[in-house]
């Protein structure tokens, strides 16, 4: 009887303890014993907030958690030896002392956010994370993203990680935004399997290699990169804008399957881009076409329909003949047409589409250079040396503002 009662008591005790361990409510942990208190859960479906904890934390026992979040400047190490899945989000921000982050069997997270972890140099995801939705990694000391073995994500944003020299991920699609910005100036970016992205932006990258990219639903932008070339030979369609701006080492651009741009095409201030070619199939631009810089040639042999304004300006010698012909052929449907080179014929046309004003004397006199410079700053409005551009001036100021707002 005694032993039976003991067994019963032990059963009730264990059962009672099990019932008392809440494995689904959100919890804020202050120390290791708080964490150990939920280790029997196996699957903890709530959110674990470690913001009030410090030092070394080990998440024992759990294979699965709902969310794991925290911000605290005195946590130095976080490990979770058995954790396989985080269903909702992993969000670590301002863990300014964190040096060790180890989740050796983690393969699946929901949203994945690491922000301001200045001492974190390495991710220890030995199994490799195969599944995540939004990935945002900013302001860390990570030198690589090894351990992120992802295929489909909603967002992939890697910015301000000064030590990352290599972003190479086998993602196949990005259904929201892809952005790689302000990491190490040596960063080599490669997405060998990426087929489509909703939009994508690259800043301050040393190389960008996405050979399989076929479509970008919204905008694609390259700003202030150190790349020598941009080659996107399989890209057929861009739903929004294509911007290639201020890439000062860029000498070669190839988009030779691209037929349509749903927004604007802006190619500006790429100081080594002397020959703008590589758009052999481009036939339609539904926004404006802006080409600025010191190029001597620009050809878009298939272009037959630009819905917005056309502004082509070079500070070098440039022959506007092809663009003038396209204008005369009624391929350009915007309110403003302008084309000019350093000392070539200035061609412009106002909204009524009436005349093509030609003022070669002004352009040829040497003042053409300064008016080109004034135009490039977006300030060309009423009185340039040789000609007046009322409509174009307003439109270009608007364009400059729109471009600035991207930064
Ligand atoms: C851990 O923190 C909890 C409060 O979250 C506290 O009740 C408990 O005494 C602490 N345990 C230790 C060992 O410091
Ligand atoms: C936790 O969930 C996984 C699958 O989601 C299951 O395989 C595992 O047995 C569960 N573990 C516990 C301790 O409930
Ligand atoms: C971090 O946690 C420690 C220990 O609980 C606490 O004293 C401190 O206030 C927390 N710091 C921050 C910035 O949250
Ligand atoms: C990455 O995932 C694929 C399957 O999606 C797998 O075949 C490959 O071995 C994984 N690579 C690493 C390094 O884990
Ligand atoms: C970048 O990293 C990937 C895998 O992490 C590797 O295969 C590739 O060789 C690296 N590239 C460079 C240029 O270091
Ligand atoms: C990308 O698209 C998403 C969804 O439309 C939008 O929220 C985000 O601002 C876009 N990013 C860029 C850089 O255009
Ligand atoms: C983007 O384009 C791809 C390929 O054309 C398509 O499969 C996908 O549904 C589009 N996504 C969105 C959000 O429009
Ligand atoms: C530009 O790049 C294309 C494709 O990458 C290549 O075929 C071509 O030779 C390059 N041209 C120059 C001048 O580098
Ligand atoms: C293009 O312009 C930039 C500055 O605007 C200048 O540094 C560069 O030398 C110019 N390149 C050529 C080929 O004229
Ligand atoms: C040019 O593009 C516009 C906008 O897509 C379209 O309405 C128009 O029919 C096209 N014109 C020609 C001649 O293809
Ligand atoms: C090109 O550079 C000039 C001068 O720095 C600047 O005013 C203009 O806004 C730039 N154009 C673009 C499209 O960024």
XYZ file of C-alpha atoms and ligand atoms in Angstrom:
561
model
C 0.000 0.000 0.000
C 2.728 2.352 0.991
C 4.618 1.868 -2.237
C 1.383 2.215 -4.226
C 0.616 5.498 -2.476
C 4.164 6.643 -3.122
C 3.873 5.851 -6.785
C 0.559 7.647 -6.964
C 2.021 10.637 -5.113
C 5.046 10.666 -7.367
C 2.758 10.433 -10.393
C 0.660 13.332 -9.172
C 3.772 15.322 -8.360
C 5.307 14.803 -11.753
C 1.966 15.328 -13.460
C 1.427 18.453 -11.400
C 4.842 19.799 -12.338
C 4.241 19.046 -15.967
C 0.924 20.849 -15.833
C 2.509 23.789 -14.087
C 5.113 24.261 -16.774
C 3.500 26.647 -19.159
C 4.850 25.860 -22.614
C 2.761 28.307 -24.583
C 2.668 31.704 -22.850
C 5.225 34.367 -23.635
C 7.994 34.476 -21.063
C 10.579 37.049 -20.068
C 13.679 35.401 -18.682
C 16.128 37.072 -16.303
C 18.650 34.320 -15.836
C 19.651 30.796 -16.715
C 17.303 29.236 -14.169
C 14.327 30.920 -15.816
C 15.419 29.298 -19.084
C 15.954 25.935 -17.429
C 12.411 26.198 -16.082
C 11.011 25.703 -19.585
C 13.563 23.165 -20.787
C 11.152 20.283 -20.187
C 8.748 21.746 -22.751
C 10.519 20.341 -25.803
C 8.294 22.484 -27.952
C 7.771 25.932 -26.432
C 5.197 27.702 -28.567
C 5.340 31.155 -26.958
C 7.863 33.969 -27.201
C 11.030 33.940 -25.108
C 12.319 37.437 -24.364
C 15.879 37.492 -23.021
C 16.131 41.267 -22.622
C 16.462 41.119 -18.847
C 19.158 38.479 -18.834
C 22.940 38.840 -18.881
C 26.084 36.832 -19.445
C 26.021 33.342 -20.904
C 22.659 31.829 -21.775
C 22.002 28.257 -22.852
C 18.603 27.259 -24.088
C 18.565 23.646 -22.990
C 16.016 21.030 -23.912
C 13.968 22.949 -26.443
C 13.732 21.685 -30.018
C 11.214 24.234 -31.103
C 10.215 27.722 -29.958
C 7.683 30.251 -31.175
C 9.871 33.346 -31.021
C 13.172 34.263 -29.467
C 13.795 37.967 -29.014
C 16.012 40.237 -27.011
C 18.011 43.381 -26.591
C 20.574 43.648 -23.795
C 24.109 44.960 -23.655
C 25.383 42.403 -21.174
C 24.570 39.107 -22.866
C 27.817 37.583 -24.161
C 26.770 34.149 -25.383
C 23.588 32.479 -26.573
C 23.442 28.858 -27.495
C 20.653 26.387 -28.101
C 22.160 22.948 -28.685
C 18.933 21.130 -29.567
C 16.920 23.901 -31.192
C 15.751 22.902 -34.675
C 13.021 25.396 -35.420
C 11.882 28.896 -34.546
C 8.409 29.228 -35.978
C 7.743 32.972 -35.836
C 10.824 35.088 -35.345
C 14.367 35.308 -34.153
C 15.021 38.957 -33.384
C 18.235 40.026 -31.670
C 18.904 43.748 -31.616
C 21.436 45.801 -29.667
C 23.081 42.785 -28.094
C 26.263 44.825 -28.022
C 28.321 42.313 -26.028
C 27.240 39.182 -27.866
C 30.244 37.211 -29.091
C 28.961 33.654 -29.341
C 25.783 32.648 -31.133
C 25.475 28.919 -31.592
C 22.480 26.974 -32.826
C 24.095 23.930 -34.385
C 20.924 22.097 -35.441
C 18.698 25.046 -36.313
C 17.319 24.633 -39.829
C 14.153 26.711 -39.919
C 13.253 30.196 -38.715
C 10.428 32.554 -39.561
C 11.682 36.110 -39.699
C 15.358 36.379 -38.929
C 16.693 39.691 -37.700
C 20.153 40.464 -36.337
C 20.726 44.171 -35.810
C 23.589 45.948 -34.039
C 25.620 43.039 -32.777
C 29.034 44.698 -33.101
C 30.987 41.886 -31.451
C 29.431 39.044 -33.383
C 31.936 37.685 -35.901
C 30.530 34.284 -36.678
C 27.240 32.423 -37.028
C 27.384 28.874 -35.754
C 24.580 27.265 -37.683
C 26.326 24.008 -38.410
C 23.340 22.276 -40.012
C 22.590 25.307 -42.142
C 19.347 27.250 -42.022
C 17.288 25.979 -44.945
C 14.145 27.976 -44.399
C 13.475 31.572 -43.380
C 11.091 34.246 -44.572
C 12.445 37.750 -43.985
C 16.197 37.922 -43.374
C 17.622 41.206 -42.125
C 21.252 41.388 -40.962
C 22.664 44.824 -40.194
C 25.523 46.341 -38.276
C 27.333 43.197 -37.206
C 30.991 42.103 -37.429
C 30.146 38.946 -39.322
C 32.693 38.077 -41.967
C 30.491 35.636 -43.834
C 26.940 34.387 -44.051
C 27.907 30.756 -44.055
C 25.168 28.778 -42.364
C 22.433 30.499 -44.355
C 21.520 27.825 -46.874
C 18.257 29.360 -47.990
C 16.183 28.871 -51.112
C 13.082 31.064 -50.957
C 12.807 34.185 -48.853
C 10.488 37.165 -48.695
C 13.188 39.697 -47.854
C 16.964 39.442 -47.887
C 18.601 42.590 -46.594
C 22.284 42.647 -45.661
C 23.547 46.136 -44.791
C 26.293 47.887 -42.885
C 28.287 44.787 -42.023
C 31.813 46.128 -42.490
C 33.536 42.742 -42.442
C 31.379 40.839 -44.886
C 33.491 40.257 -47.972
C 31.357 37.576 -49.567
C 27.598 37.266 -49.892
C 26.974 34.030 -51.726
C 23.594 32.439 -51.116
C 21.663 29.877 -53.141
C 18.369 31.716 -52.973
C 16.031 31.039 -55.888
C 13.465 33.751 -55.277
C 12.927 36.874 -53.193
C 9.227 37.651 -53.100
C 9.616 41.068 -51.497
C 12.897 42.975 -51.317
C 16.540 42.102 -51.917
C 19.027 44.668 -50.708
C 22.797 44.498 -50.270
C 24.158 47.844 -49.120
C 27.123 49.450 -47.372
C 28.944 46.286 -46.371
C 32.690 45.884 -46.909
C 33.664 47.770 -50.071
C 35.256 44.505 -51.182
C 32.044 42.533 -50.937
C 31.544 40.040 -53.724
C 27.869 39.352 -54.174
C 26.698 36.201 -55.831
C 23.257 34.650 -56.106
C 23.943 31.818 -58.535
C 20.406 30.373 -58.408
C 18.265 33.482 -58.149
C 15.539 33.456 -60.814
C 13.327 36.299 -59.746
C 13.075 39.045 -57.168
C 10.266 41.461 -56.499
C 12.810 44.256 -56.317
C 16.534 44.534 -55.725
C 18.982 47.240 -54.717
C 22.771 47.076 -54.580
C 25.027 49.736 -53.101
C 28.772 49.754 -52.522
C 29.376 46.250 -53.825
C 32.627 45.161 -55.509
C 31.017 42.579 -57.772
C 27.469 41.470 -58.447
C 26.854 38.142 -60.091
C 23.282 36.905 -60.623
C 23.569 34.971 -63.874
C 20.153 33.269 -63.834
C 17.989 36.274 -62.987
C 14.992 36.343 -65.321
C 12.616 38.900 -63.932
C 12.310 41.691 -61.440
C 8.697 42.549 -60.733
C 9.372 46.048 -59.425
C 12.591 48.038 -59.438
C 16.242 47.130 -59.861
C 18.898 49.594 -58.748
C 22.686 49.825 -58.707
C 24.132 52.800 -56.842
C 27.727 53.658 -55.956
C 29.069 50.195 -56.606
C 32.703 49.421 -57.477
C 31.822 46.872 -60.135
C 33.566 46.857 -63.514
C 30.689 45.234 -65.303
C 27.026 44.421 -64.893
C 25.887 41.461 -66.907
C 22.313 40.184 -66.723
C 21.971 38.150 -69.846
C 18.800 36.259 -68.901
C 16.833 39.171 -67.490
C 13.837 39.712 -69.749
C 11.599 42.011 -67.841
C 11.745 44.688 -65.167
C 8.343 45.785 -63.862
C 9.557 49.071 -62.373
C 12.622 51.264 -62.742
C 16.110 50.245 -63.728
C 18.658 52.619 -62.187
C 22.395 52.467 -62.802
C 23.818 55.488 -61.028
C 27.257 56.612 -59.854
C 29.093 53.332 -60.316
C 32.483 54.855 -60.959
C 34.368 51.753 -62.103
C 31.630 50.528 -64.387
C 32.727 50.205 -67.989
C 30.467 47.521 -69.387
C 26.736 46.913 -69.071
C 24.947 43.945 -70.611
C 21.196 43.433 -70.434
C 20.863 41.708 -73.749
C 17.580 39.848 -73.184
C 15.764 42.781 -71.624
C 12.815 43.803 -73.770
C 10.705 45.929 -71.493
C 11.132 48.267 -68.539
C 7.846 49.006 -66.740
C 9.167 52.203 -65.138
C 12.043 54.540 -65.874
C 15.510 53.783 -67.143
C 18.157 55.938 -65.490
C 21.817 55.566 -66.413
C 23.729 58.416 -64.822
C 27.102 59.491 -63.533
C 28.969 56.279 -64.214
C 32.192 58.066 -65.030
C 33.931 55.201 -66.856
C 30.931 54.136 -68.853
C 31.927 55.583 -72.195
C 29.942 53.268 -74.425
C 26.417 52.543 -73.404
C 25.491 49.395 -75.232
C 24.148 46.077 -74.039
C 20.470 46.908 -74.460
C 20.128 45.259 -77.838
C 16.556 43.976 -77.343
C 15.081 46.796 -75.291
C 12.014 48.027 -77.141
C 9.786 49.655 -74.587
C 10.271 51.937 -71.585
C 7.023 52.866 -69.850
C 8.555 55.644 -67.761
C 11.218 58.224 -68.556
C 14.583 57.631 -70.166
C 17.489 59.486 -68.583
C 21.078 59.041 -69.663
C 23.621 61.384 -68.128
C 27.388 61.274 -67.815
C 30.473 61.439 -69.947
C 29.692 58.819 -72.535
C 30.582 59.095 -76.166
C 28.207 56.456 -77.518
C 24.794 55.201 -76.484
C 22.804 52.808 -78.550
C 19.461 51.163 -78.030
C 18.801 49.743 -81.464
C 15.427 48.133 -80.713
C 13.928 50.986 -78.746
C 10.624 52.008 -80.261
C 8.418 53.231 -77.465
C 9.304 55.486 -74.527
C 6.199 56.654 -72.696
C 7.911 59.290 -70.544
C 10.357 62.145 -71.039
C 13.679 61.552 -72.720
C 16.788 63.304 -71.425
C 20.162 62.348 -72.870
C 23.105 64.499 -71.809
C 26.801 63.861 -72.117
C 29.686 66.078 -71.123
C 31.682 64.376 -73.890
C 31.272 64.636 -77.628
C 28.051 62.831 -78.427
C 26.056 62.430 -81.614
C 22.321 62.763 -80.945
C 21.405 61.512 -84.402
C 19.854 58.190 -83.368
C 17.819 59.796 -80.601
C 16.705 62.620 -82.863
C 15.610 60.054 -85.441
C 13.622 58.147 -82.828
C 12.025 61.395 -81.718
C 11.127 62.249 -85.300
C 9.736 58.763 -85.690
C 7.319 59.471 -82.800
C 8.837 56.787 -80.601
C 8.955 59.146 -77.624
C 5.619 60.030 -76.033
C 6.620 62.180 -73.042
C 6.366 65.937 -72.743
C 10.069 66.622 -72.929
C 12.789 65.526 -75.278
C 16.354 66.673 -74.852
C 19.621 65.389 -76.196
C 22.982 67.067 -76.023
C 26.706 66.404 -75.999
C 29.635 68.637 -75.107
C 29.826 70.401 -78.425
C 27.194 68.684 -80.477
C 23.809 69.833 -81.535
C 21.420 70.522 -78.724
C 18.103 68.966 -79.460
C 15.102 69.649 -77.378
C 11.409 69.577 -77.675
C 8.632 70.873 -75.496
C 5.289 69.383 -74.561
C 3.354 70.430 -77.641
C 5.750 68.335 -79.662
C 5.884 71.114 -82.209
C 9.470 71.933 -82.952
C 12.889 70.500 -82.414
C 14.939 73.514 -81.409
C 18.464 73.308 -82.645
C 21.083 75.618 -81.268
C 24.430 74.367 -82.335
C 26.074 77.752 -81.960
C 25.470 77.895 -78.218
C 26.597 74.350 -77.705
C 29.574 74.765 -79.956
C 30.763 77.976 -78.351
C 32.023 76.305 -75.231
C 29.135 77.466 -73.083
C 27.464 74.185 -73.926
C 29.755 72.488 -71.432
C 28.715 74.735 -68.603
C 25.043 74.430 -69.394
C 25.433 70.664 -69.421
C 27.008 70.897 -65.992
C 24.186 73.092 -64.744
C 21.669 70.628 -66.099
C 23.414 67.713 -64.466
C 22.908 69.320 -61.075
C 19.189 69.423 -61.728
C 19.273 73.223 -61.667
C 18.791 73.954 -65.351
C 15.520 75.782 -65.389
C 15.135 79.068 -67.177
C 18.248 80.679 -68.556
C 21.148 78.593 -69.667
C 23.782 80.063 -71.898
C 22.279 79.259 -75.234
C 18.783 77.947 -74.730
C 15.773 77.918 -72.488
C 14.236 74.786 -71.063
C 11.145 75.727 -69.074
C 9.331 72.409 -69.064
C 12.482 70.321 -69.021
C 13.871 72.255 -66.083
C 10.848 71.561 -63.909
C 10.763 67.964 -64.957
C 14.462 67.468 -64.259
C 14.266 69.042 -60.814
C 11.459 66.612 -60.083
C 13.573 63.761 -61.339
C 16.528 64.814 -59.201
C 14.286 64.968 -56.140
C 12.820 61.579 -56.873
C 16.331 60.181 -57.154
C 17.503 61.842 -53.964
C 14.551 60.387 -52.078
C 15.835 56.937 -52.943
C 18.880 57.471 -50.743
C 16.020 34.359 -11.836
O 15.099 35.391 -12.107
C 13.831 35.191 -11.508
C 12.931 36.301 -11.987
O 12.755 36.220 -13.374
C 13.957 35.180 -10.024
O 12.709 34.910 -9.418
C 14.946 34.096 -9.606
O 15.187 34.182 -8.215
C 16.252 34.266 -10.350
N 17.081 33.106 -10.055
C 18.368 33.192 -9.854
C 19.081 31.895 -9.573
O 18.957 34.263 -9.858
C 8.137 19.028 -31.264
O 7.598 19.160 -32.565
C 8.231 18.332 -33.517
C 7.641 18.616 -34.873
O 7.138 19.885 -34.937
C 8.048 16.882 -33.147
O 8.727 16.069 -34.078
C 8.634 16.644 -31.763
O 8.376 15.325 -31.373
C 8.028 17.610 -30.791
N 8.757 17.440 -29.541
C 8.161 17.429 -28.356
C 9.057 17.224 -27.160
O 6.981 17.592 -28.215
C 20.368 43.563 -19.128
O 20.097 42.589 -18.139
C 20.647 42.922 -16.871
C 20.490 41.725 -15.979
O 19.142 41.396 -15.836
C 19.912 44.138 -16.362
O 20.441 44.511 -15.105
C 20.109 45.273 -17.336
O 19.291 46.359 -16.969
C 19.720 44.866 -18.743
N 20.199 45.885 -19.630
C 19.492 46.316 -20.648
C 20.123 47.369 -21.486
O 18.388 45.890 -20.897
C 21.904 23.257 -48.519
O 20.607 22.750 -48.738
C 20.511 21.799 -49.767
C 19.055 21.403 -49.897
O 18.253 22.531 -49.919
C 21.387 20.613 -49.473
O 21.363 19.735 -50.563
C 22.815 21.090 -49.222
O 23.616 20.000 -48.828
C 22.839 22.130 -48.148
N 24.182 22.661 -47.996
C 24.724 22.850 -46.810
C 26.104 23.407 -46.818
O 24.139 22.613 -45.775
C 32.085 32.969 -51.147
O 31.536 31.998 -50.297
C 31.093 30.808 -50.959
C 30.458 29.903 -49.969
O 30.325 30.466 -48.737
C 32.262 30.149 -51.639
O 31.814 29.028 -52.358
C 32.903 31.133 -52.584
O 34.069 30.564 -53.149
C 33.289 32.423 -51.870
N 33.744 33.375 -52.855
C 34.808 34.132 -52.641
C 35.159 35.066 -53.740
O 35.444 34.102 -51.619
C 10.474 46.474 -52.622
O 9.114 46.123 -52.633
C 8.496 46.138 -51.380
C 7.087 45.643 -51.568
O 6.432 46.345 -52.573
C 8.565 47.552 -50.812
O 8.008 47.571 -49.519
C 10.009 48.003 -50.732
O 10.081 49.330 -50.301
C 10.660 47.878 -52.083
N 12.056 48.180 -51.936
C 12.715 48.889 -52.823
C 14.170 49.087 -52.560
O 12.179 49.341 -53.810
C 7.094 38.164 -60.002
O 7.453 37.582 -61.214
C 7.560 36.176 -61.170
C 8.116 35.699 -62.466
O 7.496 36.355 -63.543
C 6.199 35.580 -60.847
O 6.295 34.184 -60.783
C 5.756 36.130 -59.501
O 4.466 35.683 -59.197
C 5.771 37.629 -59.492
N 5.562 38.063 -58.126
C 4.811 39.073 -57.798
C 4.759 39.397 -56.345
O 4.207 39.740 -58.612
C 31.099 43.358 -71.782
O 30.515 42.232 -71.183
C 30.071 41.261 -72.128
C 29.337 40.196 -71.374
O 29.847 40.008 -70.112
C 31.247 40.728 -72.895
O 30.794 39.819 -73.852
C 31.955 41.879 -73.556
O 33.112 41.400 -74.177
C 32.335 42.939 -72.558
N 32.871 44.069 -73.251
C 33.907 44.750 -72.792
C 34.326 45.912 -73.601
O 34.457 44.471 -71.745
C 34.103 61.438 -66.393
O 33.797 62.354 -65.405
C 34.445 62.128 -64.182
C 33.954 63.140 -63.193
O 32.775 63.727 -63.593
C 35.922 62.227 -64.362
O 36.568 61.935 -63.157
C 36.339 61.249 -65.407
O 37.702 61.409 -65.674
C 35.572 61.471 -66.677
N 35.908 60.405 -67.582
C 36.144 60.632 -68.849
C 36.462 59.435 -69.687
O 36.076 61.730 -69.312
C 3.691 52.547 -76.372
O 3.477 52.204 -75.015
C 2.249 52.684 -74.497
C 2.224 52.368 -73.028
O 2.435 51.010 -72.802
C 1.109 52.034 -75.247
O -0.111 52.554 -74.765
C 1.247 52.353 -76.720
O 0.262 51.671 -77.439
C 2.604 51.956 -77.264
N 2.768 52.454 -78.615
C 3.297 51.705 -79.570
C 3.401 52.366 -80.888
O 3.676 50.565 -79.397
C 24.812 63.216 -61.411
O 25.765 64.033 -60.785
C 25.377 65.370 -60.663
C 26.547 66.164 -60.136
O 27.117 65.550 -59.018
C 24.158 65.437 -59.759
O 23.724 66.746 -59.594
C 23.040 64.603 -60.389
O 21.917 64.599 -59.541
C 23.519 63.204 -60.612
N 22.487 62.463 -61.325
C 21.867 61.421 -60.797
C 20.824 60.787 -61.636
O 22.129 61.009 -59.680
